[in-house]
CSV table of C-alpha atoms in Angstrom, one decimal:
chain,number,residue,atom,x,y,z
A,1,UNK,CA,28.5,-37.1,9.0
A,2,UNK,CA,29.7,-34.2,10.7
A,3,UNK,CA,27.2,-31.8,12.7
A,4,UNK,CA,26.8,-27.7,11.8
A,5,UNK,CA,28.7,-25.8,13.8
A,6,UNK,CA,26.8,-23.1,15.7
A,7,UNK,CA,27.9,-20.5,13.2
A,8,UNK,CA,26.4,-22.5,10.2
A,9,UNK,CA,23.8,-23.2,11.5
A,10,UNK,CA,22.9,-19.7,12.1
A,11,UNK,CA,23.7,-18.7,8.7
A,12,UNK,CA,21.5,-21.0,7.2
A,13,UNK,CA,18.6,-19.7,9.2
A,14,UNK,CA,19.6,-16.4,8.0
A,15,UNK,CA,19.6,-17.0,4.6
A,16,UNK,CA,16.3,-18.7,4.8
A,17,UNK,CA,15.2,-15.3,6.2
A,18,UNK,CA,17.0,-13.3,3.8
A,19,UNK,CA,15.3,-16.3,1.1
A,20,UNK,CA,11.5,-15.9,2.8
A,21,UNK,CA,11.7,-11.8,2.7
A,22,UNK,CA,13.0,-11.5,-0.4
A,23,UNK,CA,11.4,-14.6,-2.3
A,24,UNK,CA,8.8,-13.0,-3.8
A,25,UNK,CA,11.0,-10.2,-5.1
A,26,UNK,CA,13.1,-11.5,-6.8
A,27,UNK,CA,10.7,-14.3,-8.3
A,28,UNK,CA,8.9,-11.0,-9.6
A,29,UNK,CA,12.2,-9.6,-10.9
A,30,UNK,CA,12.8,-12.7,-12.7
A,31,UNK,CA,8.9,-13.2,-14.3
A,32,UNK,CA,9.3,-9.6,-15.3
A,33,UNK,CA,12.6,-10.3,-17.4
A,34,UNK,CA,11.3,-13.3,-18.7
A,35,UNK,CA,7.7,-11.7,-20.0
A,36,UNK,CA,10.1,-9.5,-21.9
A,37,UNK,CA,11.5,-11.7,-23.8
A,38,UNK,CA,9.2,-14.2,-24.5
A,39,UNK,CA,6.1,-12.3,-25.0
A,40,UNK,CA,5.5,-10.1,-27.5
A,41,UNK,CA,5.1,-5.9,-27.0
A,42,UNK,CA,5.1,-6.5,-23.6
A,43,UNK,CA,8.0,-4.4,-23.0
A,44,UNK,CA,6.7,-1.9,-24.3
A,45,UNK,CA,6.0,1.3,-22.6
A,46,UNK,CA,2.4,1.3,-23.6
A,47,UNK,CA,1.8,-2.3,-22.1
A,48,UNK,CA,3.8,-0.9,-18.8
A,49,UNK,CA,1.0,1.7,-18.7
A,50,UNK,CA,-1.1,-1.0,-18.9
A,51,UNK,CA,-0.5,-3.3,-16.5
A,52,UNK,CA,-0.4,-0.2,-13.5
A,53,UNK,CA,-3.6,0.7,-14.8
A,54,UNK,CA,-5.0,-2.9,-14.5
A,55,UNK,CA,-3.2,-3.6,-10.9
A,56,UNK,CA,-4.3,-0.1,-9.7
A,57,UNK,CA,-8.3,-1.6,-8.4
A,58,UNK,CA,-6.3,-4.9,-6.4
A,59,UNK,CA,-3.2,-3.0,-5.3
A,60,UNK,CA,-5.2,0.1,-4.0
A,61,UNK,CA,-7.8,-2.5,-2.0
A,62,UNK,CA,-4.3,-5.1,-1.1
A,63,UNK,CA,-2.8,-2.1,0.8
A,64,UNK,CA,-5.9,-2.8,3.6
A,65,UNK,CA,-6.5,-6.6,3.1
A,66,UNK,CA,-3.3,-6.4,4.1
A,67,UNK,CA,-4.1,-5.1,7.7
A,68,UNK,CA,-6.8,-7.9,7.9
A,69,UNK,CA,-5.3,-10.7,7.2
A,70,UNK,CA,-2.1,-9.7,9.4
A,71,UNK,CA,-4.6,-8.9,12.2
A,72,UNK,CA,-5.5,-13.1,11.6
A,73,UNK,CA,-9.0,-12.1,9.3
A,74,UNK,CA,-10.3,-11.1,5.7
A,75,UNK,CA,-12.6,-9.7,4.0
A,76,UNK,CA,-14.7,-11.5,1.6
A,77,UNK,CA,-16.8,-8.4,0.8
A,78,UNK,CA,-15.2,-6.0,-1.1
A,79,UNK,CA,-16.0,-8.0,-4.4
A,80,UNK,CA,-19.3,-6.8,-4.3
A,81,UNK,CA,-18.4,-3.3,-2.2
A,82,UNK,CA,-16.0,-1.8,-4.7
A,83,UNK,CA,-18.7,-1.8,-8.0
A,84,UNK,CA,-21.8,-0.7,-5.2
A,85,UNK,CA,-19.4,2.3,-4.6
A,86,UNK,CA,-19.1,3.3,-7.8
A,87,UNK,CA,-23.3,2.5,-8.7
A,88,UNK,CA,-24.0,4.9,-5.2
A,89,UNK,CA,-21.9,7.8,-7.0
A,90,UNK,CA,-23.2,7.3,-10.4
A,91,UNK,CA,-26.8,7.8,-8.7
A,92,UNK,CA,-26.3,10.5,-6.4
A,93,UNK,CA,-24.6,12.6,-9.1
A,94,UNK,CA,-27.4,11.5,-11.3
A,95,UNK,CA,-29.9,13.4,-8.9
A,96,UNK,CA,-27.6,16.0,-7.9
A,97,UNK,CA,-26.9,17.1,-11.8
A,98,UNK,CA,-28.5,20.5,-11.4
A,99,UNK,CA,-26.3,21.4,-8.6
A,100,UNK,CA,-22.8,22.7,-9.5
A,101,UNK,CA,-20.7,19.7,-10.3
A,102,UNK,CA,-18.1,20.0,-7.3
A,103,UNK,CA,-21.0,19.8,-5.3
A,104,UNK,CA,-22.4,16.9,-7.3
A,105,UNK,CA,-19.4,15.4,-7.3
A,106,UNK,CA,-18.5,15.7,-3.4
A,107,UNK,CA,-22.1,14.3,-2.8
A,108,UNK,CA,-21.3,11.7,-5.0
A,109,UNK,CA,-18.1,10.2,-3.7
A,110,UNK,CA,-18.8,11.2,-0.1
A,111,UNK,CA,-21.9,9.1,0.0
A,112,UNK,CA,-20.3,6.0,-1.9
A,113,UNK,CA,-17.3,6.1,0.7
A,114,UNK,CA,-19.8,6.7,4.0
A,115,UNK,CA,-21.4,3.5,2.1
A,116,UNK,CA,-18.3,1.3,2.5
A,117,UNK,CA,-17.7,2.9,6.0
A,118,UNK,CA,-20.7,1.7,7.1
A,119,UNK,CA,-20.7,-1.7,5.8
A,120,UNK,CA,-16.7,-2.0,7.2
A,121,UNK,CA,-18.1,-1.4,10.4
A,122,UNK,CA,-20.6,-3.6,10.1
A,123,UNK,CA,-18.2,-6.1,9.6
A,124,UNK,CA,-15.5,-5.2,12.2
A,125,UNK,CA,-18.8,-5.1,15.0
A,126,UNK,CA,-19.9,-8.6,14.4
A,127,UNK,CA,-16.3,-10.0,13.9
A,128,UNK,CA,-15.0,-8.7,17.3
A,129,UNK,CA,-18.0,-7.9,19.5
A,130,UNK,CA,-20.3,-11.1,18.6
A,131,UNK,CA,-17.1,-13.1,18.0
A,132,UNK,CA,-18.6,-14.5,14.6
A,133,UNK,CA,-16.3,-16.3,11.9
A,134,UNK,CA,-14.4,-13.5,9.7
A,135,UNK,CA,-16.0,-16.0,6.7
A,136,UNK,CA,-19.6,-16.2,7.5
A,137,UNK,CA,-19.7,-12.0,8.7
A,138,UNK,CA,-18.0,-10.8,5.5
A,139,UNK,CA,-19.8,-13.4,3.4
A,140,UNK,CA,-23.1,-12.4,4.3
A,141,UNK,CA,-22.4,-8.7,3.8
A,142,UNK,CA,-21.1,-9.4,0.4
A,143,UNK,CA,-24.8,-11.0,-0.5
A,144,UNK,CA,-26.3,-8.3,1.0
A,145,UNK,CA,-24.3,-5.3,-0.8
A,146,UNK,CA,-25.0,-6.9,-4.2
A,147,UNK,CA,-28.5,-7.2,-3.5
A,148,UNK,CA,-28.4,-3.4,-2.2
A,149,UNK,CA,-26.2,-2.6,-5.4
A,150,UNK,CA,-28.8,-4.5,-7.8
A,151,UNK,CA,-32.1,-3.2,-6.4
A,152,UNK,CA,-30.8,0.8,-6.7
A,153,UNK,CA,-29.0,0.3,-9.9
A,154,UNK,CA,-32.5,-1.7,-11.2
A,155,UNK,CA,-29.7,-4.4,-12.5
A,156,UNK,CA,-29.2,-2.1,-15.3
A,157,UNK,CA,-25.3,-0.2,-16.2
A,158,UNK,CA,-25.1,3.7,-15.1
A,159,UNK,CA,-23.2,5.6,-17.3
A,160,UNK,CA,-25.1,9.0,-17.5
A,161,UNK,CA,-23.9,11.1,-14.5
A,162,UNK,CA,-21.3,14.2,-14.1
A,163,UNK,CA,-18.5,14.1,-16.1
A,164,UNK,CA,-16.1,14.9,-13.2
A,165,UNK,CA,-15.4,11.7,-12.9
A,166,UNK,CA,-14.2,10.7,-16.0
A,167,UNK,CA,-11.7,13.4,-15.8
A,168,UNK,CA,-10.7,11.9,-12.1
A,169,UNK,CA,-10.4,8.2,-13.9
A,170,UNK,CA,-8.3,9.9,-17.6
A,171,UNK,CA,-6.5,12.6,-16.0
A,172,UNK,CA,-2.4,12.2,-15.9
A,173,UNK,CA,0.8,13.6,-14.8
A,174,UNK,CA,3.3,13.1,-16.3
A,175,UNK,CA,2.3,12.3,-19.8
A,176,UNK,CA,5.0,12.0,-22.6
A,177,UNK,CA,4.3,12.0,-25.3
A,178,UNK,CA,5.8,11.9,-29.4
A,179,UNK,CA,7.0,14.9,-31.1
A,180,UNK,CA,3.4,14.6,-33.3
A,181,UNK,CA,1.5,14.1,-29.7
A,182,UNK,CA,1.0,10.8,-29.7
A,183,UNK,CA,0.8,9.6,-25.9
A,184,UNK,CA,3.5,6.8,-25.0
A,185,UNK,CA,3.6,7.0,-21.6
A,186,UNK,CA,0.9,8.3,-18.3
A,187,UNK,CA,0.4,7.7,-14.9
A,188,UNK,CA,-3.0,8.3,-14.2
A,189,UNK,CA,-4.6,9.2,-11.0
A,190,UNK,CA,-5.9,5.8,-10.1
A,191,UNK,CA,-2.0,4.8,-10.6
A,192,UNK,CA,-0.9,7.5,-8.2
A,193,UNK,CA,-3.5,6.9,-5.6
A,194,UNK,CA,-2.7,2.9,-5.8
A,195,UNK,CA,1.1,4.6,-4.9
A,196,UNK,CA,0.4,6.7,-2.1
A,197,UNK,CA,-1.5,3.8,-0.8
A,198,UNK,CA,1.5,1.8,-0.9
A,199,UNK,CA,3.3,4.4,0.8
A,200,UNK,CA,0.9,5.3,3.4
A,201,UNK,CA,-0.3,2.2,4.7
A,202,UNK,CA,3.3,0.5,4.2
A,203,UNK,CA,4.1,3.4,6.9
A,204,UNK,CA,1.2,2.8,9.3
A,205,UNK,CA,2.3,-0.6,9.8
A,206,UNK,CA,5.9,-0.3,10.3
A,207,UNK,CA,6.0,3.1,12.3
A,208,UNK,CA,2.6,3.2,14.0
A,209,UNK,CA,1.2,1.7,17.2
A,210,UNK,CA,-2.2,1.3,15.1
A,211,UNK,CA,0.3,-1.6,12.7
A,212,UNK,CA,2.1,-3.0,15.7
A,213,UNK,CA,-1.5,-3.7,17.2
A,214,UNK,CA,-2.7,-5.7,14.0
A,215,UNK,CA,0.3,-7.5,14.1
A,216,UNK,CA,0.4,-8.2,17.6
A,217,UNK,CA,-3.2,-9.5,17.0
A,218,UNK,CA,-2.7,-11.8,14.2
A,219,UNK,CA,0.4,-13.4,16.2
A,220,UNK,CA,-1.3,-13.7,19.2
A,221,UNK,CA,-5.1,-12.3,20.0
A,222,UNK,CA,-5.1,-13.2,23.8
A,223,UNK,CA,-1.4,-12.3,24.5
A,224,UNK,CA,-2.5,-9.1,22.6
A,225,UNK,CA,-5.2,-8.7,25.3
A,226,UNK,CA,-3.4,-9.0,28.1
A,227,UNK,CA,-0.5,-6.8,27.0
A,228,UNK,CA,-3.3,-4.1,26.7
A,229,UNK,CA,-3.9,-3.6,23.0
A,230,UNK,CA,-7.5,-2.4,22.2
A,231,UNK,CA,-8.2,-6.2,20.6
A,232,UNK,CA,-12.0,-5.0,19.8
A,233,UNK,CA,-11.2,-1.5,18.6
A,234,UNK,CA,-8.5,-2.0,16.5
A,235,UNK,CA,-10.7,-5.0,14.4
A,236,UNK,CA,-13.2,-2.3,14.0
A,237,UNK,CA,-11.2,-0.1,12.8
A,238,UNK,CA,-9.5,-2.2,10.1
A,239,UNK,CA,-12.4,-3.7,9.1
A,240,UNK,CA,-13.8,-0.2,8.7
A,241,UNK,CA,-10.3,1.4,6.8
A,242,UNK,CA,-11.0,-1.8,4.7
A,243,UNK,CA,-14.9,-0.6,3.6
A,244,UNK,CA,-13.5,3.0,3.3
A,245,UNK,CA,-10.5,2.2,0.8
A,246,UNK,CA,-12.7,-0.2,-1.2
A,247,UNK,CA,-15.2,2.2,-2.0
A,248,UNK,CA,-12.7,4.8,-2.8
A,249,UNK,CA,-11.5,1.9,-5.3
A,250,UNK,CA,-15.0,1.4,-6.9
A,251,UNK,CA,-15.3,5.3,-7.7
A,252,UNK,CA,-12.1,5.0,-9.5
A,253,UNK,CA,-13.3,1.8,-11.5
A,254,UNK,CA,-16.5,4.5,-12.3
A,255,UNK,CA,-14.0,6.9,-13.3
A,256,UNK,CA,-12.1,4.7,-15.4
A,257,UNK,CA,-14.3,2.4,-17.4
A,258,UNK,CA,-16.9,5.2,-17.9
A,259,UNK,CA,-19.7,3.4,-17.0
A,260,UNK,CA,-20.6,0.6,-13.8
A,261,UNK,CA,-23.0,-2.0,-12.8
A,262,UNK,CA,-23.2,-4.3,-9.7
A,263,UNK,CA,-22.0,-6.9,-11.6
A,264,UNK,CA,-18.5,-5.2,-12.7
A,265,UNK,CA,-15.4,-7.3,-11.0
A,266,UNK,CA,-16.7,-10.4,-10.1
A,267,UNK,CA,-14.3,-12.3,-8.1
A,268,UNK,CA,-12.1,-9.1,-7.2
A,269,UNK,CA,-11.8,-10.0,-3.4
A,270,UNK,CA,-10.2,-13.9,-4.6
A,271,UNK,CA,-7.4,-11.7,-6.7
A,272,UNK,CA,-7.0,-9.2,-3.7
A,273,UNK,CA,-6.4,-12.5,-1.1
A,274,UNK,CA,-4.4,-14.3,-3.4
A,275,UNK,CA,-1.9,-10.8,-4.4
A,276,UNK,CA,-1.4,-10.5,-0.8
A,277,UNK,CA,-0.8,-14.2,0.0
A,278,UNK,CA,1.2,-15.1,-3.0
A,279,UNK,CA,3.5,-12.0,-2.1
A,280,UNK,CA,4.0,-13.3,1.6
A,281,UNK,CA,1.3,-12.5,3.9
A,282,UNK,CA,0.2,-15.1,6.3
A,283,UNK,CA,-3.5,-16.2,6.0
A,284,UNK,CA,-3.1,-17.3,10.1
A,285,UNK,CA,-2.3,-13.5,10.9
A,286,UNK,CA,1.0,-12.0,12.5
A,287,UNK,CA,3.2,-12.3,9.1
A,288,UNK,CA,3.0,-9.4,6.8
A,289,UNK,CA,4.7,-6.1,5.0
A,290,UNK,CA,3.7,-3.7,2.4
A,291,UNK,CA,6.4,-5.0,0.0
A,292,UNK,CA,4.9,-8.2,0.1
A,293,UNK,CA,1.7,-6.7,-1.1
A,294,UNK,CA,3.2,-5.4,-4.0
A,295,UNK,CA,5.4,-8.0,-5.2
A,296,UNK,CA,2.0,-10.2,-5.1
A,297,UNK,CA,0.0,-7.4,-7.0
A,298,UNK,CA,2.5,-7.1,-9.5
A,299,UNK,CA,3.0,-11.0,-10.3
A,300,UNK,CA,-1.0,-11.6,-10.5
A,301,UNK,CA,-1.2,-8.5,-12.8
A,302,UNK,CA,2.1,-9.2,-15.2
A,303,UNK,CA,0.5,-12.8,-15.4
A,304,UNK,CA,-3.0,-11.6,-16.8
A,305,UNK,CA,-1.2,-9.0,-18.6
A,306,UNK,CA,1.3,-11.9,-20.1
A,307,UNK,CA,-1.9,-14.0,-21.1
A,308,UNK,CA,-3.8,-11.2,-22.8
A,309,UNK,CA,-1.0,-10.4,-24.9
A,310,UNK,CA,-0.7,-14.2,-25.7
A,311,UNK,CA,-4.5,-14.4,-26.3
A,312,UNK,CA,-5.2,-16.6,-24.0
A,313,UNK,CA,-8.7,-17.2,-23.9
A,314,UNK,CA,-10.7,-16.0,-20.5
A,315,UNK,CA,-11.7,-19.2,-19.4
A,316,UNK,CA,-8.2,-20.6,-19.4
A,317,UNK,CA,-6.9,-17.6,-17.6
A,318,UNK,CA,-9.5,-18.2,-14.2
A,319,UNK,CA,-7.9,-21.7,-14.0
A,320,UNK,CA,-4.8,-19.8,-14.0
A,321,UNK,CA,-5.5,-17.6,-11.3
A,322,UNK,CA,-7.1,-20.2,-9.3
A,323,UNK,CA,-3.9,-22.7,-9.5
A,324,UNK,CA,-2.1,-19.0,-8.4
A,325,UNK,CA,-4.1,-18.4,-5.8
A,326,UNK,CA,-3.9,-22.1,-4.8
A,327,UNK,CA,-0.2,-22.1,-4.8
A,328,UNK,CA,-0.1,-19.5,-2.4
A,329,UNK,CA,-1.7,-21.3,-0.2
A,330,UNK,CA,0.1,-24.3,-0.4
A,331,UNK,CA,3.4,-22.2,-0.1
A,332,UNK,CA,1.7,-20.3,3.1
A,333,UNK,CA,1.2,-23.5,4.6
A,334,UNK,CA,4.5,-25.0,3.8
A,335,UNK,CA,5.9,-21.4,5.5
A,336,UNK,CA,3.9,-22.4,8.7
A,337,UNK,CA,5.2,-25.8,8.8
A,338,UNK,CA,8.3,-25.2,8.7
A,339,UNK,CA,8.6,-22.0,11.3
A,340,UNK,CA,6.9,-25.0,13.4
């Protein structure tokens, strides 16, 4: 048998990069076209609303686990973060209601997302200054925000607080709607806020020195050190990003549900991980891009979306999005092997 020449052997290895970039993509493309034929009303324009709707919460908080698991960390916390932002709002406008409602409002949301600030710095301190596991530092700060989150709430649902919020959570442009004005089609604010996250951190880590350092880091911390990145400062800092856009996602799962307890989204930091690694992302650090991200988000929410309309019973859609989330991992692995 005959070996490769040079030249075929380097377009195999670009095809297999063309192939690892572009995977998930097109995988998504293909899921998408095959959910529209096979299940029923899912191509409609109502279901489309839907599903960016229901992706808006793990796509808004993927566009920062992104930065942390490229830096080579994660953050387990933001299960429990994201509903403890949304009780902290519901609260302060509760005993703020007297005041005028922006000012209600801005007390609101400002202390919810000083709230995950604070705990993302919490986070980012102990996992670069006192060098403690990623795992243990966020894990712990995840039991202790849903403890906070109970004890304020009094384990009970808030629903009674300015209505300002509802408006943030139903309000949409554009709408289109029927000739008798029956809505068919919006993009609501959460939807567009879940976009310009896209955008903005998909631009911060292509075109800044901030996204080159997180990379640099996940590839290689000490080589990152010596080449004079801030190693320390630029953990904290993501870490902290991370607390700030979670909370930020918790006021908009207020605004749109209508109502919010500490217990809303169980297991939202599993989906978040698994998005980001089924679209691409490395869990080893180094390996990552926005469009990743959103090809994962988009797969894990057409999938639930797919099994809702197919009435597919809760407890047989977890396994599902555990065998997801496992295959990522097993496909993230196989990715490291063979770059080995």
């Amino acid at each position: 048998m005959s070996e490769l020449s040079p030249a075929q052997l380097s377009l195999g290895k670009r095809a297999a990069q063309i192939l690892q970039d572009t995977g998930m993509l097109a995988a998504l493309v293909v899921l998408f076209v095959a959910c529209c034929i096979t299940v029923p009303n899912f191509g409609t324009l109502k279901n489309f609303e839907g599903i960016l709707i229901a992706v808006s919460t793990v796509g808004i908080i993927s566009t920062t686990m992104l930065f942390c698991l490229a830096s080579g960390n994660f953050d387990l916390s933001v299960g429990t973060l994201a509903p403890c932002a949304g009780v902290i709002t519901a609260l302060v406008m509760q005993k703020t209601a007297k005041l005028p409602w922006y000012e209600s409002f801005a007390l609101g949301t400002g202390s919810a997302i000083a709230f995950g600030a604070l705990v993302g710095f919490i986070n980012g301190f102990v996992v670069a200054v006192c060098r403690i596991n990623p795992l243990i530092t966020t894990l712990a700060t995840m039991q202790m925000v849903k403890g906070f989150g109970l004890v304020i709430s009094d384990s009970q649902s808030i629903s009674d607080y300015q209505p300002a919020v509802i408006k943030l959570g139903s309000a949409a442009f554009p709408a289109f709607y029927t000739p008798d004005h029956m809505p068919i089609f919006r993009l609501t604010v959460p939807v567009w806020i879940c976009f310009a996250c896209f955008a903005l951190f998909g631009f911060i880590l292509n075109w800044t020195t901030f996204g080159r350092d997180t990379l640099a880091i996940g590839g290689n911390e000490e080589a990152a050190r010596l080449a004079g990145v801030p190693v320390i400062r630029t953990k904290i800092l993501i870490f902290t990003i991370q607390g700030i856009v979670t909370a930020i996602a918790g006021i908009l799962i207020l605004a749109r549900t209508g109502a919010i307890q500490q217990d809303t989204s169980q297991g939202l930091e599993l989906l978040v991980i698994a998005a980001c690694v089924l679209g691409g992302v490395s869990l080893t650090g180094g390996i990552g891009k926005m469009s990743y991200v959103i090809a994962g988000v988009f797969i894990m929410g057409i999938v639930d979306n797919a099994q809702s309309l197919k009435d597919i019973q809760p407890p047989y859609r977890y396994v599902v999005s555990g065998a997801i989330l496992l295959a990522a991992v097993l496909f993230d692995r196989f990715k490291q092997k063979r770059s080995a």
